[in-house]
CSV table of C-alpha atoms in Angstrom, one decimal:
chain,number,residue,atom,x,y,z
A,169,MET,CA,93.5,50.0,17.0
A,170,LEU,CA,90.2,48.3,17.6
A,171,GLY,CA,88.1,49.8,14.8
A,172,GLN,CA,89.4,48.2,13.0
A,173,ARG,CA,88.9,45.3,10.1
A,174,ILE,CA,90.6,42.1,10.6
A,175,LYS,CA,91.6,41.2,6.9
A,176,SER,CA,94.8,39.3,6.9
A,177,PRO,CA,95.9,36.9,10.3
A,178,GLU,CA,97.3,38.4,13.8
A,179,MET,CA,98.6,37.9,16.7
A,180,ILE,CA,95.5,38.8,20.2
A,181,THR,CA,96.9,38.4,23.6
A,182,LEU,CA,93.8,37.6,26.1
A,183,PRO,CA,95.0,39.4,30.2
A,184,GLY,CA,94.7,37.0,32.5
A,185,THR,CA,97.0,34.2,34.7
A,186,PRO,CA,98.2,32.8,32.1
A,187,GLU,CA,97.4,34.9,29.1
A,188,VAL,CA,96.8,33.3,26.0
A,189,GLU,CA,97.8,34.3,22.6
A,190,LEU,CA,95.5,33.7,20.1
A,191,LEU,CA,96.0,34.0,15.9
A,192,VAL,CA,93.3,35.0,14.3
A,193,ARG,CA,92.6,33.9,11.1
A,194,PRO,CA,90.3,35.6,8.1
A,195,SER,CA,88.5,33.8,6.2
A,196,ALA,CA,85.9,33.4,2.6
A,197,ARG,CA,84.4,31.2,3.8
A,198,ALA,CA,84.5,31.6,7.3
A,199,ARG,CA,80.8,32.2,8.2
A,200,ARG,CA,80.0,32.6,12.0
A,201,LEU,CA,83.6,32.9,14.4
A,202,SER,CA,85.1,30.1,15.5
A,203,LEU,CA,87.2,28.7,17.9
A,204,ARG,CA,90.3,26.4,17.3
A,205,ILE,CA,92.9,24.3,19.7
A,206,SER,CA,95.3,21.9,18.9
A,207,ARG,CA,95.4,18.9,21.4
A,208,LEU,CA,99.5,18.8,19.8
A,209,ASP,CA,100.7,22.5,20.3
A,210,GLY,CA,97.8,24.0,21.8
A,211,ARG,CA,97.8,27.2,19.3
A,212,VAL,CA,94.5,29.2,19.6
A,213,THR,CA,93.1,29.5,16.6
A,214,MET,CA,90.0,32.1,16.4
A,215,SER,CA,88.9,32.3,12.3
A,216,VAL,CA,86.3,35.0,11.5
A,217,PRO,CA,84.9,36.0,7.8
A,218,LYS,CA,87.1,38.6,6.1
A,219,GLY,CA,86.5,42.3,7.3
A,220,THR,CA,85.3,41.2,10.3
A,221,PRO,CA,85.9,43.7,13.2
A,222,ARG,CA,89.0,43.8,15.9
A,223,ARG,CA,86.8,44.8,18.4
A,224,GLU,CA,84.4,42.0,17.7
A,225,ALA,CA,86.8,38.6,17.4
A,226,VAL,CA,88.2,40.6,20.9
A,227,LYS,CA,84.8,40.6,22.8
A,228,PHE,CA,84.4,36.7,21.1
A,229,ALA,CA,88.6,35.9,23.1
A,230,GLN,CA,87.1,37.1,26.0
A,231,GLU,CA,83.4,35.6,26.4
A,232,ARG,CA,85.4,32.4,26.0
A,233,ALA,CA,88.7,33.3,27.8
A,234,ASP,CA,87.5,30.4,30.3
A,235,TRP,CA,87.0,27.8,28.1
A,236,ILE,CA,89.7,28.6,27.0
A,237,ARG,CA,92.1,28.4,29.4
A,238,GLY,CA,89.8,25.2,29.9
A,239,HIS,CA,90.7,23.5,27.0
A,240,LEU,CA,94.5,24.8,27.5
A,241,ASN,CA,94.6,22.9,31.1
A,242,ASP,CA,93.8,20.0,29.4
A,243,ILE,CA,96.6,18.8,27.5
A,244,PRO,CA,98.9,17.3,28.7
A,245,THR,CA,101.9,18.5,29.2
A,246,ASP,CA,105.2,16.7,27.4
A,247,VAL,CA,107.2,13.9,28.5
A,248,ARG,CA,111.5,13.6,28.6
A,249,PRO,CA,112.2,9.7,28.8
A,250,SER,CA,114.3,9.6,31.1
A,251,PHE,CA,115.9,5.5,32.9
A,252,GLY,CA,112.3,4.4,34.8
A,253,ASP,CA,109.7,6.3,32.8
A,254,HIS,CA,107.1,3.9,31.1
A,255,ILE,CA,106.6,4.5,27.7
A,256,PRO,CA,104.1,2.9,24.5
A,257,PHE,CA,105.7,0.7,21.9
A,258,LEU,CA,103.6,-1.2,20.1
A,259,GLY,CA,100.4,-0.1,22.2
A,260,LYS,CA,101.5,-1.7,25.4
A,261,LEU,CA,103.5,0.5,28.8
A,262,HIS,CA,107.5,-0.7,28.7
A,263,GLN,CA,110.0,1.2,30.9
A,264,LEU,CA,113.2,2.8,30.5
A,265,VAL,CA,115.6,0.2,32.6
A,266,ALA,CA,119.8,1.2,32.8
A,267,ALA,CA,122.5,-1.7,30.9
A,268,ASP,CA,125.5,-2.3,30.0
A,269,THR,CA,124.9,-2.2,26.7
A,270,ARG,CA,125.5,0.0,23.7
A,271,MET,CA,122.4,0.5,21.9
A,272,ALA,CA,118.6,0.6,22.7
A,273,ARG,CA,117.1,-2.5,23.3
A,274,LEU,CA,113.6,-3.8,23.3
A,275,GLY,CA,112.5,-6.4,26.5
A,276,ASP,CA,109.2,-7.5,27.8
A,277,GLY,CA,108.6,-4.9,29.3
A,278,PHE,CA,111.2,-2.8,29.2
A,279,ILE,CA,114.2,-1.2,27.7
A,280,THR,CA,117.6,-1.3,28.3
A,281,LEU,CA,119.8,1.6,26.8
A,282,PRO,CA,123.0,2.4,27.8
A,283,SER,CA,123.9,3.4,31.1
A,284,LYS,CA,126.2,6.0,31.1
A,285,ALA,CA,124.8,8.3,29.5
A,286,PRO,CA,121.2,9.2,30.2
A,287,ASP,CA,121.7,12.6,28.2
A,288,LYS,CA,121.3,10.2,25.5
A,289,ILE,CA,118.3,8.0,26.3
A,290,GLY,CA,115.9,10.4,23.7
A,291,PRO,CA,117.2,9.9,20.7
A,292,ARG,CA,118.7,6.3,20.8
A,293,LEU,CA,115.1,5.2,21.9
A,294,MET,CA,113.8,7.6,18.8
A,295,ALA,CA,116.7,5.5,16.5
A,296,LEU,CA,114.8,2.7,17.7
A,297,PHE,CA,111.6,3.9,16.8
A,298,LYS,CA,112.5,4.3,14.3
A,299,ASN,CA,114.2,1.2,13.0
A,300,GLU,CA,110.6,-0.4,14.4
A,301,ALA,CA,108.3,1.7,12.4
A,302,ARG,CA,110.2,1.2,9.8
A,303,GLN,CA,110.0,-3.2,9.1
A,304,ARG,CA,106.5,-3.2,10.7
A,305,LEU,CA,105.1,-0.5,8.3
A,306,ASP,CA,107.4,-1.4,5.4
A,307,LEU,CA,105.9,-5.5,5.8
A,308,ALA,CA,102.3,-4.2,6.0
A,309,SER,CA,102.3,-2.2,3.4
A,310,ARG,CA,104.0,-4.9,1.0
A,311,ARG,CA,101.1,-7.1,2.6
A,312,TYR,CA,98.5,-4.8,1.4
A,313,ALA,CA,99.0,-3.3,-1.8
A,314,SER,CA,99.9,-7.2,-2.4
A,315,GLU,CA,95.9,-7.9,-2.0
A,316,ILE,CA,94.6,-5.1,-3.9
A,317,GLY,CA,96.7,-6.1,-6.9
A,318,TYR,CA,99.2,-2.7,-6.1
A,319,GLU,CA,102.6,-1.7,-6.0
A,320,PHE,CA,104.6,0.8,-4.9
A,321,ASN,CA,107.7,3.0,-4.7
A,322,ARG,CA,109.2,3.5,-1.6
A,323,ILE,CA,108.1,4.5,2.1
A,324,THR,CA,109.8,8.0,4.3
A,325,LEU,CA,108.6,7.8,7.5
A,326,ARG,CA,108.7,11.5,9.5
A,327,ASP,CA,108.0,13.5,11.9
A,328,THR,CA,104.4,14.8,11.2
A,329,ARG,CA,101.7,16.5,13.4
A,330,SER,CA,99.3,17.3,11.3
A,331,ARG,CA,98.8,13.8,9.2
A,332,TRP,CA,99.9,10.0,10.0
A,333,GLY,CA,100.8,9.1,6.7
A,334,SER,CA,100.2,10.3,3.0
A,335,CYS,CA,100.4,8.4,-1.3
A,336,SER,CA,101.4,11.0,-3.0
A,337,SER,CA,100.9,10.3,-6.7
A,338,ASP,CA,104.4,8.6,-7.8
A,339,GLY,CA,103.6,5.8,-5.3
A,340,ASN,CA,105.5,6.9,-3.0
A,341,LEU,CA,104.6,5.8,1.1
A,342,MET,CA,105.3,9.0,3.9
A,343,TYR,CA,104.4,7.7,7.4
A,344,SER,CA,104.4,9.5,10.8
A,345,TRP,CA,107.7,7.2,12.7
A,346,ARG,CA,105.1,7.0,15.8
A,347,LEU,CA,103.1,4.6,14.3
A,348,VAL,CA,105.0,2.3,16.2
A,349,MET,CA,103.9,3.8,19.6
A,350,ALA,CA,100.1,2.8,19.0
A,351,PRO,CA,98.5,-0.3,19.0
A,352,GLU,CA,99.7,-2.8,16.2
A,353,GLU,CA,96.3,-3.4,14.7
A,354,VAL,CA,96.5,1.0,14.4
A,355,LEU,CA,99.7,1.1,12.5
A,356,ASP,CA,98.5,-2.2,10.1
A,357,TYR,CA,95.6,0.6,9.7
A,358,VAL,CA,97.4,2.9,8.9
A,359,ALA,CA,99.3,0.9,6.5
A,360,ALA,CA,96.0,-0.5,4.8
A,361,HIS,CA,94.5,3.4,4.5
A,362,GLU,CA,98.0,4.6,3.0
A,363,VAL,CA,98.1,1.5,0.4
A,364,CYS,CA,94.3,2.1,-1.0
A,365,HIS,CA,95.5,5.2,-2.6
A,366,LEU,CA,97.2,4.0,-4.4
A,367,ALA,CA,93.7,2.6,-6.4
A,368,HIS,CA,92.0,5.5,-5.1
A,369,MET,CA,93.8,8.7,-5.1
A,370,ASP,CA,90.4,10.6,-3.2
A,371,HIS,CA,88.2,9.3,-0.5
A,372,SER,CA,85.0,8.7,-2.2
A,373,ALA,CA,83.3,5.8,-0.8
A,374,ARG,CA,84.6,3.5,-3.0
A,375,PHE,CA,88.3,4.1,-2.0
A,376,TRP,CA,86.4,3.6,1.8
A,377,ASP,CA,85.2,0.4,0.9
A,378,GLN,CA,88.8,-0.6,-0.4
A,379,VAL,CA,90.1,0.1,3.3
A,380,GLU,CA,86.9,-1.8,4.3
A,381,ALA,CA,87.9,-5.2,2.8
A,382,ILE,CA,92.0,-5.0,4.1
A,383,CYS,CA,91.3,-3.3,6.8
A,384,PRO,CA,87.4,-4.4,8.8
A,385,HIS,CA,87.9,-3.1,11.8
A,386,TYR,CA,89.1,0.4,10.2
A,387,ALA,CA,86.6,2.1,11.3
A,388,THR,CA,87.9,1.1,15.5
A,389,HIS,CA,91.9,2.1,14.7
A,390,ARG,CA,90.6,5.0,13.1
A,391,LYS,CA,88.4,6.9,16.2
A,392,TRP,CA,91.7,4.9,19.0
A,393,LEU,CA,93.9,7.2,16.5
A,394,GLN,CA,91.5,9.8,16.9
A,395,LYS,CA,91.0,9.8,20.2
A,396,HIS,CA,94.6,9.5,21.6
A,397,GLY,CA,97.2,10.3,18.8
A,398,ALA,CA,97.7,13.4,19.9
A,399,ASP,CA,99.3,11.6,23.3
A,400,LEU,CA,101.9,10.0,21.4
A,401,HIS,CA,103.2,13.2,20.2
A,402,ARG,CA,103.1,14.3,23.8
A,403,TYR,CA,107.2,12.3,24.0
A,404,ARG,CA,110.0,14.1,23.2
A,405,PHE,CA,112.9,12.4,22.1
A,406,ARG,CA,115.5,16.0,21.5
A,407,ASP,CA,115.8,19.5,22.2
């Protein structure tokens, strides 16, 4: 089997403690073997030129087994919110507090949740965050769209892992509702970014000039997402 060449995606397993599964993905554009570890879900992917001998790919992975396990150990573990925990909202930690209430409510540094339904903490928090995200992203999108003289059709919220927002060719905006856990200026930057795609459906110099014109410190907020964005996906609100 090791004499075979890799012509289509396949899984290989690195023995050891713990075992590590890698997705080996051949690519016509790849010029060398390379590894990528997703901080969102810990998936390990190896890109290889098409026709690479399987033996060579296995050896490449084995030689880097310690590096792979080290990076996997650095990925934060999932968090399932419970009473007493702290969770970020607009970049500030809020404690989850049990109270005699029927729904989740925001307070100054805390979020109250119905004490009689601890098993519903996740779904109720998610509903609260989605509602807050929709209001804030709608407001920011309208403000920025007005500044550049464009209009958008509608806004949808999703729980996307690969992107924080998008703009379709027909003017529909999509955002990750988890942005409401980031600092408010970061949420605003993503809104500015997607609204600017109404005018420029690319990432050309003109696009970034437009972003900078309405969000002067966008580079700082963009770096925050690159550094801390994966942490927002640690939180699990449903099974």
